Coordinates of C-alpha atoms in Angstrom, one line a residue:
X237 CA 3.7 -26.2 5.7
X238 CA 4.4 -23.0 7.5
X239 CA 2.2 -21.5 10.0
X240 CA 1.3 -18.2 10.9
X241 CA 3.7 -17.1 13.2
X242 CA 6.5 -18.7 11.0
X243 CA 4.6 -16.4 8.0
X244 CA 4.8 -13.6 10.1
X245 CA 7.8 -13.9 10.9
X246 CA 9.3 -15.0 7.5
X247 CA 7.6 -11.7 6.1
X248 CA 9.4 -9.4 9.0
X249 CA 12.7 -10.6 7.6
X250 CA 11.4 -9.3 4.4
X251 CA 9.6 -6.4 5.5
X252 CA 11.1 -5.4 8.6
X253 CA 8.8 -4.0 11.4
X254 CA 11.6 -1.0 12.4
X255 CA 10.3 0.1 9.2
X256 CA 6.9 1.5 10.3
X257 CA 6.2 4.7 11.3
X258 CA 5.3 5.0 15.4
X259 CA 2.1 5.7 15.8
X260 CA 1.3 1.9 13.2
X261 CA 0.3 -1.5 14.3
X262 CA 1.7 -4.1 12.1
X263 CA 1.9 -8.5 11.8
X264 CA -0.1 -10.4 13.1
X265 CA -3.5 -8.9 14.5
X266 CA -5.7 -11.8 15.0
X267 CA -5.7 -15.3 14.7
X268 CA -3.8 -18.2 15.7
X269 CA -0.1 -18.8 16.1
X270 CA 0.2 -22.4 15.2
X271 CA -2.1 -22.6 12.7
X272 CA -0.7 -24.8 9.3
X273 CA -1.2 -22.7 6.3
X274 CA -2.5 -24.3 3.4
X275 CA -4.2 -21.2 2.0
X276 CA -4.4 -17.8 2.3
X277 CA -5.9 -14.5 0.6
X278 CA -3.8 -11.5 -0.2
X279 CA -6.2 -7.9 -0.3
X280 CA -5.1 -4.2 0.5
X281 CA -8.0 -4.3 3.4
X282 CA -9.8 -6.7 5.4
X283 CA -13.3 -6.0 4.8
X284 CA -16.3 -8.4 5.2
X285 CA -16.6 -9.5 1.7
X286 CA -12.7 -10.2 2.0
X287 CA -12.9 -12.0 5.3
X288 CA -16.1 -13.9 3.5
X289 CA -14.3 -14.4 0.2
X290 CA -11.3 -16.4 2.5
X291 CA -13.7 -18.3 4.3
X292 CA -15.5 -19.6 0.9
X293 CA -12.2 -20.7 -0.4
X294 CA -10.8 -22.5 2.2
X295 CA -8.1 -20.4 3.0
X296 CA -6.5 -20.1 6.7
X297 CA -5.2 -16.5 6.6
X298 CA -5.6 -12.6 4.9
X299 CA -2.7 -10.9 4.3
X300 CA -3.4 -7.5 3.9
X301 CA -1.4 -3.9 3.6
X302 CA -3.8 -1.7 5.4
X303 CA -4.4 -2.7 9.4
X304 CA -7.5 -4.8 10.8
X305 CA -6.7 -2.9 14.5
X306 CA -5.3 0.6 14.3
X307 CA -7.1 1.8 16.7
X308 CA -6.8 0.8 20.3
X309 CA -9.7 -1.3 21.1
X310 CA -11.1 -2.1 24.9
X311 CA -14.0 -4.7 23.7
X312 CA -14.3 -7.2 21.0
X313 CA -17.9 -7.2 20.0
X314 CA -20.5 -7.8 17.2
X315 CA -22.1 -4.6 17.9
X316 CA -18.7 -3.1 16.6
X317 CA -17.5 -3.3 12.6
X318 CA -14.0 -4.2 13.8
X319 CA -14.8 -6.4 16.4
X320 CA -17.2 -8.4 14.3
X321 CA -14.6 -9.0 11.2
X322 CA -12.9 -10.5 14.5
X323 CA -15.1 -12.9 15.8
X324 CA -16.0 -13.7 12.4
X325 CA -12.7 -14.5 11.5
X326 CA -12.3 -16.7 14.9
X327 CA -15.1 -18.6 14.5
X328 CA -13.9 -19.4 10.9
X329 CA -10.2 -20.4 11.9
X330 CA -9.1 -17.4 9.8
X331 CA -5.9 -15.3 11.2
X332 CA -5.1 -11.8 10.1
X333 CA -1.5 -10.6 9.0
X334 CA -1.3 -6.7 8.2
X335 CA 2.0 -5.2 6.9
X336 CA 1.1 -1.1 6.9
X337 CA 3.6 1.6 6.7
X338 CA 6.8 -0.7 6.8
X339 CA 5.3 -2.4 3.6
X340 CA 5.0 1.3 2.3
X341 CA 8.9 1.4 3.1
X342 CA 10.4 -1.2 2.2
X343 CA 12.3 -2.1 -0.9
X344 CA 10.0 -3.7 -3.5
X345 CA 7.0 -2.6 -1.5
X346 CA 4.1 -0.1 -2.3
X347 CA 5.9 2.8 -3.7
X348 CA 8.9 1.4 -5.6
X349 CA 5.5 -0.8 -7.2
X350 CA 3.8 2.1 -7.7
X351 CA 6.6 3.9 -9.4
X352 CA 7.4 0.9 -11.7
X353 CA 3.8 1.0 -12.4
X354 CA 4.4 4.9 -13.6
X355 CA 7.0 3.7 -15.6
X356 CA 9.9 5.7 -13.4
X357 CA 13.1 4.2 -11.8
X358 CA 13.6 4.9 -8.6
X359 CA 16.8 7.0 -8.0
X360 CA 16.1 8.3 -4.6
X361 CA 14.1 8.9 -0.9
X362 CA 11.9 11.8 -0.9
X363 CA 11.4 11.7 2.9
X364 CA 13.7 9.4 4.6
X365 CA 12.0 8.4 8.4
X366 CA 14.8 5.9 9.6
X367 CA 17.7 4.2 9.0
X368 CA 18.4 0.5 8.7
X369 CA 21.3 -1.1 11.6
X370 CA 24.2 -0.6 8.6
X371 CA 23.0 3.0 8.4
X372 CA 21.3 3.2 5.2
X373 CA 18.6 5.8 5.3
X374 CA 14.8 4.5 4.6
X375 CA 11.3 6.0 4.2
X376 CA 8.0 6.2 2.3
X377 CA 8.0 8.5 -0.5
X378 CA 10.5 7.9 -3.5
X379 CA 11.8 10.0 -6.4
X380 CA 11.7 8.8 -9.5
X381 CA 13.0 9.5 -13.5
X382 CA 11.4 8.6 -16.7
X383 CA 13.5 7.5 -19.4
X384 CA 12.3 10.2 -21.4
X385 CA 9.8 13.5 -20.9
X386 CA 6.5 13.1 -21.6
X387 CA 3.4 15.7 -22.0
X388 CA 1.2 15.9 -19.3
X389 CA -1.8 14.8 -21.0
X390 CA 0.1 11.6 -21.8
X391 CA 1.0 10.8 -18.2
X392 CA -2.5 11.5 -16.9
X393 CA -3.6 9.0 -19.2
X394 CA -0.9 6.4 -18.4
X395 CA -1.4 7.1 -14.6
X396 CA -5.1 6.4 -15.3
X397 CA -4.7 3.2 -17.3
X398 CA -1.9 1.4 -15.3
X399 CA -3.8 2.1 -11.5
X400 CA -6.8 1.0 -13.3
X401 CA -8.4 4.1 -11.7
X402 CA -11.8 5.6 -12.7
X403 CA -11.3 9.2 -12.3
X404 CA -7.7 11.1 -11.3
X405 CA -8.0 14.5 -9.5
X406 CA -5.1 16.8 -10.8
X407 CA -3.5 20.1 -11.5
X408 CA -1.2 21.1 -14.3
X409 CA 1.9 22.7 -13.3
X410 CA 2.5 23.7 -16.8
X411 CA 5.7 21.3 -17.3
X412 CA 6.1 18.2 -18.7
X413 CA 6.6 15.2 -16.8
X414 CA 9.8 13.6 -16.1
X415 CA 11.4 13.2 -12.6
X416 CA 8.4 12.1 -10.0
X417 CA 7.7 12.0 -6.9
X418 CA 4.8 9.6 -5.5
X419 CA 3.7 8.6 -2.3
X420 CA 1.0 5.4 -2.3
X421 CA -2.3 6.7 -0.2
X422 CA -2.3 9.3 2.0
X423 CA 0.9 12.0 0.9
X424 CA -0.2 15.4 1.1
X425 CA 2.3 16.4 3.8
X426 CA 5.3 15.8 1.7
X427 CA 3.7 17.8 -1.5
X428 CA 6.2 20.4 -0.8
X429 CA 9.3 18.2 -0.4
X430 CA 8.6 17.1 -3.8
X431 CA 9.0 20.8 -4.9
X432 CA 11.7 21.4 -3.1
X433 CA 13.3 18.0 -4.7
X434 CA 12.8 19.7 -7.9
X435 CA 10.0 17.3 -9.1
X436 CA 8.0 18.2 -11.9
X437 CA 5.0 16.3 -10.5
X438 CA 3.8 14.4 -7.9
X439 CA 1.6 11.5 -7.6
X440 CA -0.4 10.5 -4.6
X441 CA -3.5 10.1 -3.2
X442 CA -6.3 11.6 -0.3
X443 CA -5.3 15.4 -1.7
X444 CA -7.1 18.9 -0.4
X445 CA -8.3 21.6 -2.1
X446 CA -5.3 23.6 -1.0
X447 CA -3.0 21.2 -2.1
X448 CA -4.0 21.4 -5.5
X449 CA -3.7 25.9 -5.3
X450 CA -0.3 25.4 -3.4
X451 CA 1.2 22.9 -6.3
X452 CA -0.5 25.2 -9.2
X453 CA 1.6 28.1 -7.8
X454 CA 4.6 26.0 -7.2
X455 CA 4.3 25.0 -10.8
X456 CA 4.0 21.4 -9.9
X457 CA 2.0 18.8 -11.5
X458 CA 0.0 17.3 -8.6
X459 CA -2.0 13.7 -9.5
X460 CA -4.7 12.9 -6.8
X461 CA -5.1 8.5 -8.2
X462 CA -7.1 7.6 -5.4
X463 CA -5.7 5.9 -1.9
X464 CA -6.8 2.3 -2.8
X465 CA -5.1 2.6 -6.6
X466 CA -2.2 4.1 -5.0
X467 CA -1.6 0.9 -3.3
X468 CA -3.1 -2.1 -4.6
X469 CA -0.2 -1.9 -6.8
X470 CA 1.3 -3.9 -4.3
X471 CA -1.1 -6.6 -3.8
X472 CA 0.6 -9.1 -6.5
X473 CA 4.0 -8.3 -4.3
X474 CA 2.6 -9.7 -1.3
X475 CA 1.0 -13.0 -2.9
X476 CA 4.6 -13.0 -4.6
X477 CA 6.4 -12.7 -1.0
X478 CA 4.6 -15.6 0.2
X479 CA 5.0 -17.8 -2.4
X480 CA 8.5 -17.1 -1.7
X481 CA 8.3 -18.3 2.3
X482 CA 6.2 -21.2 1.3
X483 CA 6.0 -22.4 -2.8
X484 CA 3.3 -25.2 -1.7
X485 CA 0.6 -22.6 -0.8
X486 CA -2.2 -21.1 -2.6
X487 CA -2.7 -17.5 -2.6
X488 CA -5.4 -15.9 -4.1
X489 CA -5.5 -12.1 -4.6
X490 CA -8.9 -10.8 -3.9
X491 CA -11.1 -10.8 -6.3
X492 CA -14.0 -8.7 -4.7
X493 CA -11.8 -5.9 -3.1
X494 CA -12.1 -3.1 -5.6
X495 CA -11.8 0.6 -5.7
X496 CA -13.8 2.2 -2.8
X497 CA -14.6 5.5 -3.7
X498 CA -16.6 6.1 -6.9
X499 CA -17.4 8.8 -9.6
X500 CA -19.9 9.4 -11.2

């Protein structure tokens, strides 16, 4: 059996932590180094039903994309939502691994998932952030071709179906859809790289109004499929990864972790 440090650090050789952009706080967050690992939960967040949902099954550690601390913090306390996931998860033997914006980096990770999950090959960074010791630039955002050009309408509803998202914010640019850009969660700021890749759309997540005006001039198809859709697509990865460091445990993906934001 591994423990959590060996976890951690078995999943840094994997996902390195040079990856992540400066201002992130990745690995292990809270918990207990030495721990044997029997079981463990894989979710995009750490919320209470998730924390709750480990502790019911037994499990010794969440694994989780988005970070339990981002935040600095000067108090842990149960007056505080982050401090009481905490002391919940102490008291419960539970530890806390969070792989953030180098999981959105790496190769395999959130956004070559989400654009197999689009049904594009990657040929290429959008926004390269760093480069790897032999050189080779990395980043967040990828380009991607379809085999073939599809209508709009068709890729809205393929987009919809394949994120298992309820509702998709867009804007037609006018052009069928073949080379892509996407950026899992957050990826406004590089709306007008994808233009000046020569994407005909783009598909991310946590859009603004003027986003949407900018890309309808620009003639750009702009898809808005929701920050936690964006990236849940790489939930199955991580329970993968850690199968991979240790076949003997048992992951669980979340099963009560679901879209946050609603539609009515």
């Amino acid at each position: 059996m591994a423990s959590v440090k060996e976890i951690q650090d078995r999943l840094f050789e994997k996902i390195p932590g040079y990856m992540k952009l400066d201002f992130d706080n990745v690995g292990m967050l809270a918990g207990f180094c030495g721990m044997e690992v029997t079981s463990a939960v894989v979710a995009l967040d750490i919320t209470d039903a998730v924390i709750e949902e480990a502790i019911a099954c037994g499990a010794q550690l969440i694994v989780s994309h988005h970070p339990l601390i981002f935040e600095p913090m000067k108090r842990v306390t149960d007056d505080d939502i982050k401090g009481r996931k905490i002391i919940r998860m102490i008291q419960n033997g539970l530890s806390g691994i969070c792989m953030h914006t180098n999981l959105d980096a790496a190769e395999g990770g959130v956004n070559d998932c989400l654009m197999a999950a689009l049904g594009a090959r990657v040929t290429g960074l959008l926004s390269p952030h760093g480069t790897h010791p032999d050189g080779t630039p990395f980043g967040i955002s990828r380009i991607g071709e379809l085999p073939a050009p599809v209508d709009f309408d068709d890729f809205l509803a393929r987009t919809k179906q394949r994120l298992h998202v309820s509702a998709l914010r867009y804007v037609s640019g006018g052009r069928q859809v073949q080379r892509i850009a996407c950026c899992g969660g957050a990826g406004g700021s590089d709306m007008r790289k994808a233009v000046e890749a020569g994407c005909d759309t783009y598909v991310t997540a946590d859009l603004k109004y003027d986003h949407f005006l900018d890309a309808r001039d620009f003639g750009l198809n702009l898809i808005d499929a929701d920050h936690f859709c964006t990236e849940n697509v790489v939930v199955p990865r991580l329970r993968q990864l850690l199968l991979e460091i240790d076949p003997a445990l048992t992951v669980k993906i979340s099963g009560v972790h679901k879209q946050t934001v609603c539609f009515y």
